[in-house]
Coordinates of C-alpha atoms in Angstrom, one line a residue:
X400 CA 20.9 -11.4 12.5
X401 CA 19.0 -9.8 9.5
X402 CA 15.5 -8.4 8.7
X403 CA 13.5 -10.7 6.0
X404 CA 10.1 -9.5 5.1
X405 CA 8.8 -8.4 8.6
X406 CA 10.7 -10.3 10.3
X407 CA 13.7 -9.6 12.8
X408 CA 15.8 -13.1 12.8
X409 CA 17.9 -14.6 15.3
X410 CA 20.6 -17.8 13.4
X411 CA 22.1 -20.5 15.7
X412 CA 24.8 -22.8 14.3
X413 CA 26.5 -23.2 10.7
X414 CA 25.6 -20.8 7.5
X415 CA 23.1 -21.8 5.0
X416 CA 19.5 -22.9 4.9
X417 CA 18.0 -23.8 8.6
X418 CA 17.2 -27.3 10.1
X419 CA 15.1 -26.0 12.5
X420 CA 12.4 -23.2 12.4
X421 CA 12.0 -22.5 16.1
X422 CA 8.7 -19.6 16.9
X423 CA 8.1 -18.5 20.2
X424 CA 5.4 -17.8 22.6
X425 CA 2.9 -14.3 22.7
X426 CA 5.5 -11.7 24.6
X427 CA 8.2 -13.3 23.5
X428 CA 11.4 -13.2 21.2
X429 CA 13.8 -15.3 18.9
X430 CA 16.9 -14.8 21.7
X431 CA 14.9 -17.1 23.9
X432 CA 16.1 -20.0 21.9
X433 CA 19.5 -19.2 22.4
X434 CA 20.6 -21.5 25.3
X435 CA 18.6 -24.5 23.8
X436 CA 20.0 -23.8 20.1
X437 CA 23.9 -23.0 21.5
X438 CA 24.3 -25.5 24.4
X439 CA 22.1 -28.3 23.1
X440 CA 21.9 -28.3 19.9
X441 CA 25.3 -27.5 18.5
X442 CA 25.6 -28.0 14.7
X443 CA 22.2 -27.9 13.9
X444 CA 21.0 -24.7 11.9
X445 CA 18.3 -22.8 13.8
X446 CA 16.0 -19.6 12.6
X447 CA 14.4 -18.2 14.9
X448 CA 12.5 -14.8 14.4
X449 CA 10.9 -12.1 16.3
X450 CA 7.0 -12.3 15.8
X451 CA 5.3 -9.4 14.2
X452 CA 5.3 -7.1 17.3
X453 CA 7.8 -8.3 18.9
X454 CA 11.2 -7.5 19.4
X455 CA 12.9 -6.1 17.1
X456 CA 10.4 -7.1 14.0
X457 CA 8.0 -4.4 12.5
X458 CA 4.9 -4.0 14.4
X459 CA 2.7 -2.9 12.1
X460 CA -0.8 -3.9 11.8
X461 CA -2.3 -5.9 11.2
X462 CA -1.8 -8.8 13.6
X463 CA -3.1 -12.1 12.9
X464 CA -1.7 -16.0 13.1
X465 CA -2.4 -16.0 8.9
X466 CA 0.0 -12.9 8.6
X467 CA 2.8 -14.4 11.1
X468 CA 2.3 -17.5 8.3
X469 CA 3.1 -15.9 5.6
X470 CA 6.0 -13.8 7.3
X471 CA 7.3 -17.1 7.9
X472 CA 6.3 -18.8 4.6
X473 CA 8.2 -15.9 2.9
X474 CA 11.3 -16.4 4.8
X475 CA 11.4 -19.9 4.1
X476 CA 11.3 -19.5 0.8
X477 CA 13.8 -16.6 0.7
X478 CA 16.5 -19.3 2.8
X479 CA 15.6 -22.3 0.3
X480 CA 16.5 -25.8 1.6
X481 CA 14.2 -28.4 1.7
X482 CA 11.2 -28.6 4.7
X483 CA 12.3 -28.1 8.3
X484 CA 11.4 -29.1 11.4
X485 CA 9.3 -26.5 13.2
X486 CA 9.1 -26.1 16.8
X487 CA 6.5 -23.8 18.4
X488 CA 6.0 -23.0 21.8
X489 CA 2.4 -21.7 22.6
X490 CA 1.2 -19.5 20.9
X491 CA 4.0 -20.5 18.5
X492 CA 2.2 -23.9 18.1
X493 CA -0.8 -22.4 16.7
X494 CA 1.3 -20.2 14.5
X495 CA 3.6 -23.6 13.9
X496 CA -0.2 -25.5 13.1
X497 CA -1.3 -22.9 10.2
X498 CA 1.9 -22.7 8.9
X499 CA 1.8 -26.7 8.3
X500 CA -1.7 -26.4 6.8
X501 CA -0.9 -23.3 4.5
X502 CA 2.8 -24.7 3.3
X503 CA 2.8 -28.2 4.0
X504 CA 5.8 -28.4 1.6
X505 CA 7.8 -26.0 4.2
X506 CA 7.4 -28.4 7.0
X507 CA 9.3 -32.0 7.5
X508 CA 7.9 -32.2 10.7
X509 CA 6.5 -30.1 13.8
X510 CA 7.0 -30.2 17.4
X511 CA 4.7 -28.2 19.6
X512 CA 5.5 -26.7 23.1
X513 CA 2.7 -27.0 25.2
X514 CA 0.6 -25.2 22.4
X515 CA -2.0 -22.3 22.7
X516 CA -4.7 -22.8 20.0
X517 CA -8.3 -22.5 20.3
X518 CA -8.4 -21.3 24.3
X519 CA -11.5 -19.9 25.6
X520 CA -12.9 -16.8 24.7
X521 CA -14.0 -15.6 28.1
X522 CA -10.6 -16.5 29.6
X523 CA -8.5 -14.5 26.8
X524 CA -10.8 -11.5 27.3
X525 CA -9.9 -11.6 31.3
X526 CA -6.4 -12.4 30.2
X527 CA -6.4 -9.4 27.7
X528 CA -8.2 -7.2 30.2
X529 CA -5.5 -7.8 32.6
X530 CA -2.2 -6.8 30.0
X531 CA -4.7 -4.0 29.6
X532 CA -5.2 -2.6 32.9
X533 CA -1.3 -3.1 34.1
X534 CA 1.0 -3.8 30.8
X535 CA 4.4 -2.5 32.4
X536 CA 6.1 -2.6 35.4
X537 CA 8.0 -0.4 38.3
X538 CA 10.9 -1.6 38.0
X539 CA 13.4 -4.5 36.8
X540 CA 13.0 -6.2 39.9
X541 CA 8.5 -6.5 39.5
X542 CA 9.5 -8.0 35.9
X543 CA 11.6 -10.4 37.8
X544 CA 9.5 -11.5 40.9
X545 CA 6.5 -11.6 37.9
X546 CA 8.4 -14.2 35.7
X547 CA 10.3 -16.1 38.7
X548 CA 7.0 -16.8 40.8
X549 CA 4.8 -17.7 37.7
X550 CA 5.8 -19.8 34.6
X551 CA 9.3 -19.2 34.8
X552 CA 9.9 -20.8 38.5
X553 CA 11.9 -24.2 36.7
X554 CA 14.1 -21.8 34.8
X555 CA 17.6 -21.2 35.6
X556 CA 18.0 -18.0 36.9
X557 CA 20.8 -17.0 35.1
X558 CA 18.2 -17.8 31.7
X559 CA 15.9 -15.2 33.3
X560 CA 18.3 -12.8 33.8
X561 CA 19.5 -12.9 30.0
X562 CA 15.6 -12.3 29.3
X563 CA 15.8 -9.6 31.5
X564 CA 18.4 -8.1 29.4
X565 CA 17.2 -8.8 25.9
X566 CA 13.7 -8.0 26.4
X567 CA 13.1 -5.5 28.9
X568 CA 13.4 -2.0 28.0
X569 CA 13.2 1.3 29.5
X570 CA 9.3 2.8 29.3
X571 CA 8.7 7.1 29.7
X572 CA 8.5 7.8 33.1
X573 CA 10.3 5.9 34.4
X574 CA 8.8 2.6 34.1
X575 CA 9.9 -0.5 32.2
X576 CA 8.1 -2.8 29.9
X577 CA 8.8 -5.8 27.3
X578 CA 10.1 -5.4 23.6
X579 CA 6.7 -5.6 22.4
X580 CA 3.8 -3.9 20.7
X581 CA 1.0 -4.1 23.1
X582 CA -1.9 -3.5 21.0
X583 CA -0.5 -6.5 19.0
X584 CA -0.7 -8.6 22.1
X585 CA -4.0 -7.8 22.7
X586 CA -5.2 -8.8 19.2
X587 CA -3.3 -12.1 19.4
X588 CA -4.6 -12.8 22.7
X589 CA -8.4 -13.3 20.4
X590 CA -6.2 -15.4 17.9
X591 CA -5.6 -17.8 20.3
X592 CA -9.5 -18.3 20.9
X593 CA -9.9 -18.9 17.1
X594 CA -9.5 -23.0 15.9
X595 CA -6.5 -23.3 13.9
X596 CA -6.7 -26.2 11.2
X597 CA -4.8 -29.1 11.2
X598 CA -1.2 -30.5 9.4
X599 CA -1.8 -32.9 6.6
X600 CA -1.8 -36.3 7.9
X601 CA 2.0 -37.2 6.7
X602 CA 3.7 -34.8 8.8
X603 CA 5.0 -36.3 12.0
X604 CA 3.8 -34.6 15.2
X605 CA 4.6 -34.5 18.7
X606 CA 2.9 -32.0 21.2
X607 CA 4.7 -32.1 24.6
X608 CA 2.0 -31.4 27.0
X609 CA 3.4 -29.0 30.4
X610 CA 1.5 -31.0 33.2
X611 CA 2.0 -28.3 35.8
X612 CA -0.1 -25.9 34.0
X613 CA -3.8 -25.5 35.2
X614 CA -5.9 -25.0 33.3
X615 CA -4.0 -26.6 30.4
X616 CA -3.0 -24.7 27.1
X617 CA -3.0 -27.8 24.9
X618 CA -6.7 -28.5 25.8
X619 CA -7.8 -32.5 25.0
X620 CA -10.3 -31.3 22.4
X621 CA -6.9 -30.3 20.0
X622 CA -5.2 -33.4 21.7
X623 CA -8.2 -35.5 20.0
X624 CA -8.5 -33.4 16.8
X625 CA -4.5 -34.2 15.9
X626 CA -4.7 -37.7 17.0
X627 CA -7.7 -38.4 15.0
X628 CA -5.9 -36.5 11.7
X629 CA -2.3 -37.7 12.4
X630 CA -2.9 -41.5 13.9
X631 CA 0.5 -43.2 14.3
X632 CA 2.2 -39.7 13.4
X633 CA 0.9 -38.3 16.1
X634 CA 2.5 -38.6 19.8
X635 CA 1.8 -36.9 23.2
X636 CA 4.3 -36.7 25.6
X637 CA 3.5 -35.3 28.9
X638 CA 6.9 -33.6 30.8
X639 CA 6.6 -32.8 34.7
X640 CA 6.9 -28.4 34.4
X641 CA 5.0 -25.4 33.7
X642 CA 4.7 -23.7 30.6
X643 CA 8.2 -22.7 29.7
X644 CA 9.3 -25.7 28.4
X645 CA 12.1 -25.1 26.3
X646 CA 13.9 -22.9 28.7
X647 CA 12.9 -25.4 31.8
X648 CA 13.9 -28.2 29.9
X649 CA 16.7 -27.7 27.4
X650 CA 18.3 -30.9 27.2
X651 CA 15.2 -33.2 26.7
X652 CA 13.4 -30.6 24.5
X653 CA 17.2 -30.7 22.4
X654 CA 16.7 -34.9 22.7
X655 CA 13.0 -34.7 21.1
X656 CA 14.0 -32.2 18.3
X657 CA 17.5 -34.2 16.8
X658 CA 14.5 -37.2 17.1
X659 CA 12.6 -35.4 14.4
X660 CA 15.8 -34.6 12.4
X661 CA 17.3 -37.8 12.5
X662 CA 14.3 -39.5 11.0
X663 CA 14.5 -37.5 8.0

Protein backbone atom coordinates (compact mmCIF):
# COMPACT_ATOMS: atom_id res chain seq x y z
CA UNK A 1 0.00 0.00 0.00
CA UNK A 2 1.09 3.74 -0.67
CA UNK A 3 -0.47 7.25 -0.59
CA UNK A 4 -0.60 8.88 -4.33
CA UNK A 5 -2.06 12.33 -4.57
CA UNK A 6 -5.18 11.86 -2.17
CA UNK A 7 -5.40 8.70 -2.46
CA UNK A 8 -4.89 5.68 0.03
CA UNK A 9 -4.12 2.56 -2.42
CA UNK A 10 -4.68 -1.04 -1.96
CA UNK A 11 -2.21 -3.49 -5.00
CA UNK A 12 -3.35 -7.12 -5.75
CA UNK A 13 -1.02 -9.35 -7.75
CA UNK A 14 2.54 -8.73 -9.54
CA UNK A 15 4.59 -5.23 -9.31
CA UNK A 16 4.34 -2.73 -11.93
CA UNK A 17 1.65 -0.77 -13.73
CA UNK A 18 -2.12 -2.17 -12.95
CA UNK A 19 -4.46 -4.16 -15.30
CA UNK A 20 -7.34 -3.34 -13.46
CA UNK A 21 -8.47 -0.09 -11.84
CA UNK A 22 -11.16 -1.43 -9.44
CA UNK A 23 -13.36 1.83 -7.34
CA UNK A 24 -15.71 1.08 -4.95
CA UNK A 25 -19.08 2.00 -3.75
CA UNK A 26 -20.20 5.40 -1.32
CA UNK A 27 -19.03 3.91 2.31
CA UNK A 28 -16.76 1.83 1.13
CA UNK A 29 -12.97 0.96 0.69
CA UNK A 30 -10.17 -0.54 -1.63
CA UNK A 31 -9.78 -3.83 0.88
CA UNK A 32 -13.24 -4.85 -0.39
CA UNK A 33 -11.67 -6.03 -3.57
CA UNK A 34 -9.42 -8.25 -1.88
CA UNK A 35 -11.15 -11.71 -2.06
CA UNK A 36 -12.20 -10.99 -5.82
CA UNK A 37 -8.54 -9.58 -6.74
CA UNK A 38 -6.56 -12.64 -4.54
CA UNK A 39 -8.80 -15.71 -5.04
CA UNK A 40 -10.14 -14.96 -8.55
CA UNK A 41 -8.02 -13.07 -10.16
CA UNK A 42 -4.56 -14.29 -9.42
CA UNK A 43 -1.89 -12.70 -11.73
CA UNK A 44 -3.68 -9.91 -12.76
CA UNK A 45 -2.46 -6.45 -11.39
CA UNK A 46 -5.30 -4.63 -9.47
CA UNK A 47 -5.34 -0.79 -7.94
CA UNK A 48 -7.67 -0.20 -5.93
CA UNK A 49 -7.90 3.00 -3.80
CA UNK A 50 -9.74 4.50 -0.95
CA UNK A 51 -12.17 7.24 -2.25
CA UNK A 52 -11.58 10.76 -0.99
CA UNK A 53 -13.17 10.26 2.50
CA UNK A 54 -12.81 7.09 2.83
CA UNK A 55 -10.65 4.91 4.56
CA UNK A 56 -7.53 5.72 4.88
CA UNK A 57 -7.36 8.55 2.02
CA UNK A 58 -7.45 12.37 2.93
CA UNK A 59 -10.86 13.64 3.59
CA UNK A 60 -10.61 16.93 2.85
CA UNK A 61 -13.06 18.93 1.00
CA UNK A 62 -14.10 19.20 -1.29
CA UNK A 63 -16.00 16.19 -2.37
CA UNK A 64 -17.18 15.77 -5.76
CA UNK A 65 -17.27 12.77 -8.65
CA UNK A 66 -14.85 15.42 -10.89
CA UNK A 67 -12.28 15.51 -7.89
CA UNK A 68 -12.33 11.54 -7.32
CA UNK A 69 -11.52 11.86 -11.37
CA UNK A 70 -8.77 13.51 -11.23
CA UNK A 71 -7.41 11.70 -7.98
CA UNK A 72 -7.66 8.88 -10.17
CA UNK A 73 -6.44 10.46 -13.41
CA UNK A 74 -3.34 11.49 -11.39
CA UNK A 75 -2.63 8.15 -10.24
CA UNK A 76 -2.83 6.69 -13.47
CA UNK A 77 -0.56 8.72 -14.78
CA UNK A 78 1.89 8.55 -11.90
CA UNK A 79 1.74 4.21 -12.49
CA UNK A 80 2.20 4.70 -16.45
CA UNK A 81 1.07 1.59 -18.53
CA UNK A 82 -1.11 1.77 -21.15
CA UNK A 83 -5.36 2.14 -20.45
CA UNK A 84 -6.85 -0.24 -17.98
CA UNK A 85 -9.77 -1.86 -17.51
CA UNK A 86 -11.95 0.01 -14.87
CA UNK A 87 -14.47 -1.64 -12.80
CA UNK A 88 -16.88 0.46 -10.58
CA UNK A 89 -19.34 -0.61 -8.36
CA UNK A 90 -22.08 1.97 -7.66
CA UNK A 91 -21.29 4.91 -7.00
CA UNK A 92 -17.85 3.75 -8.36
CA UNK A 93 -19.62 3.45 -11.76
CA UNK A 94 -20.41 7.01 -11.91
CA UNK A 95 -17.00 7.81 -10.76
CA UNK A 96 -15.78 4.89 -13.38
CA UNK A 97 -18.28 6.98 -16.24
CA UNK A 98 -16.51 10.55 -15.71
CA UNK A 99 -13.29 9.18 -15.56
CA UNK A 100 -13.89 7.60 -19.22
CA UNK A 101 -15.24 10.86 -20.42
CA UNK A 102 -12.43 13.10 -18.86
CA UNK A 103 -9.35 10.59 -19.78
CA UNK A 104 -10.55 8.41 -22.33
CA UNK A 105 -6.93 7.58 -23.04
CA UNK A 106 -6.76 6.00 -19.28
CA UNK A 107 -9.46 3.60 -19.96
CA UNK A 108 -9.25 0.23 -22.28
CA UNK A 109 -12.46 -0.59 -21.19
CA UNK A 110 -15.13 -0.31 -18.17
CA UNK A 111 -17.25 -2.64 -16.38
CA UNK A 112 -19.93 -1.21 -14.08
CA UNK A 113 -21.41 -2.84 -10.96
CA UNK A 114 -24.85 -2.21 -10.77
CA UNK A 115 -24.03 1.60 -11.08
CA UNK A 116 -25.41 4.70 -9.10
CA UNK A 117 -25.53 7.65 -11.46
CA UNK A 118 -28.22 10.16 -11.89
CA UNK A 119 -30.75 8.67 -8.89
CA UNK A 120 -33.44 10.84 -7.81
CA UNK A 121 -33.09 13.77 -6.00
CA UNK A 122 -35.97 13.30 -3.51
CA UNK A 123 -34.77 9.74 -2.67
CA UNK A 124 -30.96 10.83 -2.02
CA UNK A 125 -32.24 13.68 0.26
CA UNK A 126 -34.35 10.83 2.35
CA UNK A 127 -31.38 8.66 1.94
CA UNK A 128 -29.01 11.51 3.22
CA UNK A 129 -31.47 12.51 5.83
CA UNK A 130 -31.36 9.08 7.22
CA UNK A 131 -26.99 8.69 7.41
CA UNK A 132 -27.83 12.02 9.08
CA UNK A 133 -30.14 11.28 11.79
CA UNK A 134 -28.34 7.75 12.80
CA UNK A 135 -24.64 7.69 11.07
CA UNK A 136 -23.09 5.10 13.74
CA UNK A 137 -23.98 2.35 15.52
CA UNK A 138 -24.12 0.64 19.27
CA UNK A 139 -22.13 -1.84 18.72
CA UNK A 140 -20.23 -4.39 16.28
CA UNK A 141 -23.01 -6.55 16.37
CA UNK A 142 -25.90 -3.48 14.93
CA UNK A 143 -23.12 -2.92 12.06
CA UNK A 144 -23.48 -6.62 11.48
CA UNK A 145 -27.24 -7.39 11.66
CA UNK A 146 -27.40 -3.86 9.36
CA UNK A 147 -25.10 -5.26 6.53
CA UNK A 148 -26.27 -9.12 6.88
CA UNK A 149 -30.16 -8.35 6.58
CA UNK A 150 -29.76 -5.59 3.82
CA UNK A 151 -27.49 -5.68 0.75
CA UNK A 152 -25.00 -7.93 2.09
CA UNK A 153 -27.52 -11.08 2.75
CA UNK A 154 -25.63 -13.21 -0.53
CA UNK A 155 -22.23 -12.50 1.03
CA UNK A 156 -20.20 -14.99 2.64
CA UNK A 157 -20.07 -14.36 6.15
CA UNK A 158 -16.62 -14.76 6.65
CA UNK A 159 -16.31 -11.56 3.72
CA UNK A 160 -18.49 -9.56 6.20
CA UNK A 161 -16.65 -10.22 8.95
CA UNK A 162 -13.24 -9.08 7.26
CA UNK A 163 -15.37 -5.75 6.45
CA UNK A 164 -16.07 -5.68 9.88
CA UNK A 165 -12.54 -5.60 10.67
CA UNK A 166 -11.07 -3.30 8.07
CA UNK A 167 -13.74 -0.77 8.22
CA UNK A 168 -15.35 -0.45 11.38
CA UNK A 169 -13.70 1.65 13.94
CA UNK A 170 -14.13 2.63 17.35
CA UNK A 171 -16.34 6.12 17.71
CA UNK A 172 -16.11 8.47 21.31
CA UNK A 173 -18.39 7.15 23.55
CA UNK A 174 -18.48 4.25 23.06
CA UNK A 175 -20.06 3.80 19.82
CA UNK A 176 -18.64 2.51 16.57
CA UNK A 177 -18.91 3.77 13.03
CA UNK A 178 -17.33 3.22 9.45
CA UNK A 179 -13.79 4.48 8.21
CA UNK A 180 -15.35 7.30 6.65
CA UNK A 181 -15.90 11.09 6.60
CA UNK A 182 -19.49 11.62 6.90
CA UNK A 183 -19.89 15.00 5.77
CA UNK A 184 -18.22 13.58 2.54
CA UNK A 185 -21.04 11.00 2.33
CA UNK A 186 -23.52 13.33 2.60
CA UNK A 187 -22.22 15.51 -0.33
CA UNK A 188 -21.75 12.43 -2.52
CA UNK A 189 -25.07 11.21 -1.73
CA UNK A 190 -26.27 14.83 -4.20
CA UNK A 191 -23.49 13.60 -6.70
CA UNK A 192 -25.24 10.63 -7.37
CA UNK A 193 -28.48 12.73 -8.37
CA UNK A 194 -26.30 14.74 -10.88
CA UNK A 195 -26.13 13.09 -14.79
CA UNK A 196 -22.78 11.95 -15.35
CA UNK A 197 -21.64 12.06 -19.18
CA UNK A 198 -20.99 9.30 -21.25
CA UNK A 199 -17.56 7.16 -22.47
CA UNK A 200 -16.61 7.78 -25.97
CA UNK A 201 -18.22 5.40 -28.19
CA UNK A 202 -14.94 2.97 -28.72
CA UNK A 203 -14.67 1.97 -25.24
CA UNK A 204 -16.27 -1.43 -24.59
CA UNK A 205 -18.89 -1.47 -21.85
CA UNK A 206 -20.73 -3.79 -19.81
CA UNK A 207 -23.05 -2.73 -16.83
CA UNK A 208 -24.14 -5.78 -14.87
CA UNK A 209 -27.55 -4.93 -13.66
CA UNK A 210 -28.35 -6.48 -9.63
CA UNK A 211 -31.99 -7.69 -10.27
CA UNK A 212 -32.81 -8.09 -6.65
CA UNK A 213 -32.45 -4.46 -6.01
CA UNK A 214 -35.84 -2.34 -5.89
CA UNK A 215 -35.84 0.35 -6.89
CA UNK A 216 -32.90 -0.24 -9.29
CA UNK A 217 -29.57 1.79 -9.09
CA UNK A 218 -28.78 1.42 -12.81
CA UNK A 219 -32.19 3.09 -13.80
CA UNK A 220 -33.27 2.28 -17.77
CA UNK A 221 -32.98 5.93 -18.66
CA UNK A 222 -28.69 5.41 -18.27
CA UNK A 223 -29.39 1.80 -19.56
CA UNK A 224 -30.81 3.66 -22.83
CA UNK A 225 -28.37 6.63 -22.84
CA UNK A 226 -25.09 4.03 -23.05
CA UNK A 227 -26.74 1.78 -25.43
CA UNK A 228 -27.68 4.59 -27.74
CA UNK A 229 -23.74 6.03 -27.32
CA UNK A 230 -21.97 2.63 -27.27
CA UNK A 231 -24.25 0.33 -29.80
CA UNK A 232 -22.56 -3.06 -30.24
CA UNK A 233 -19.93 -2.00 -27.34
CA UNK A 234 -22.37 -1.84 -25.11
CA UNK A 235 -23.82 -5.05 -23.12
CA UNK A 236 -26.28 -5.51 -20.16
CA UNK A 237 -26.14 -8.44 -18.25
CA UNK A 238 -28.67 -8.93 -15.64
CA UNK A 239 -27.11 -11.36 -12.48
CA UNK A 240 -29.84 -12.80 -9.95
CA UNK A 241 -28.44 -10.67 -6.39
CA UNK A 242 -28.61 -7.51 -4.62
CA UNK A 243 -26.34 -4.82 -4.80
CA UNK A 244 -23.05 -6.17 -3.61
CA UNK A 245 -22.11 -7.70 -6.53
CA UNK A 246 -18.54 -8.26 -6.49
CA UNK A 247 -18.44 -9.66 -3.08
CA UNK A 248 -21.83 -11.87 -3.81
CA UNK A 249 -20.48 -12.92 -6.91
CA UNK A 250 -16.70 -13.25 -7.07
CA UNK A 251 -16.12 -15.82 -9.47
CA UNK A 252 -18.45 -14.63 -12.37
CA UNK A 253 -17.64 -10.96 -11.68
CA UNK A 254 -13.58 -12.45 -12.01
CA UNK A 255 -15.07 -14.38 -15.42
CA UNK A 256 -16.59 -10.92 -16.90
CA UNK A 257 -13.37 -8.87 -16.05
CA UNK A 258 -10.37 -11.46 -17.66
CA UNK A 259 -13.37 -11.09 -20.68
CA UNK A 260 -12.43 -7.48 -20.95
CA UNK A 261 -8.65 -8.11 -20.55
CA UNK A 262 -8.40 -10.79 -22.84
CA UNK A 263 -9.84 -8.85 -25.66
CA UNK A 264 -7.27 -6.34 -25.51
Amino acid sequence: MRVSNRLHVHRYGPAGPPEVLAIHGLTGHGRRWLTLAERHLPGVAVCAPDLIGHGHSSWAAPWTIDDNVAALAALLDTDGGGPVVVVGHSFGGAIALGLAAARPDLVAALVLLDPAVGLDGEWMREVADAMLDSPDYTDREEARAEKANGSWAEVEPAELERELDEHLVALPGGRCGWRIGVPAMLSYWSELARPVPLPPNRIRTTLVRARKVDPPYAGDRLIEALRDRLGAQFTLLDWDCDHMVAQALPAETAALIRTHLDAG
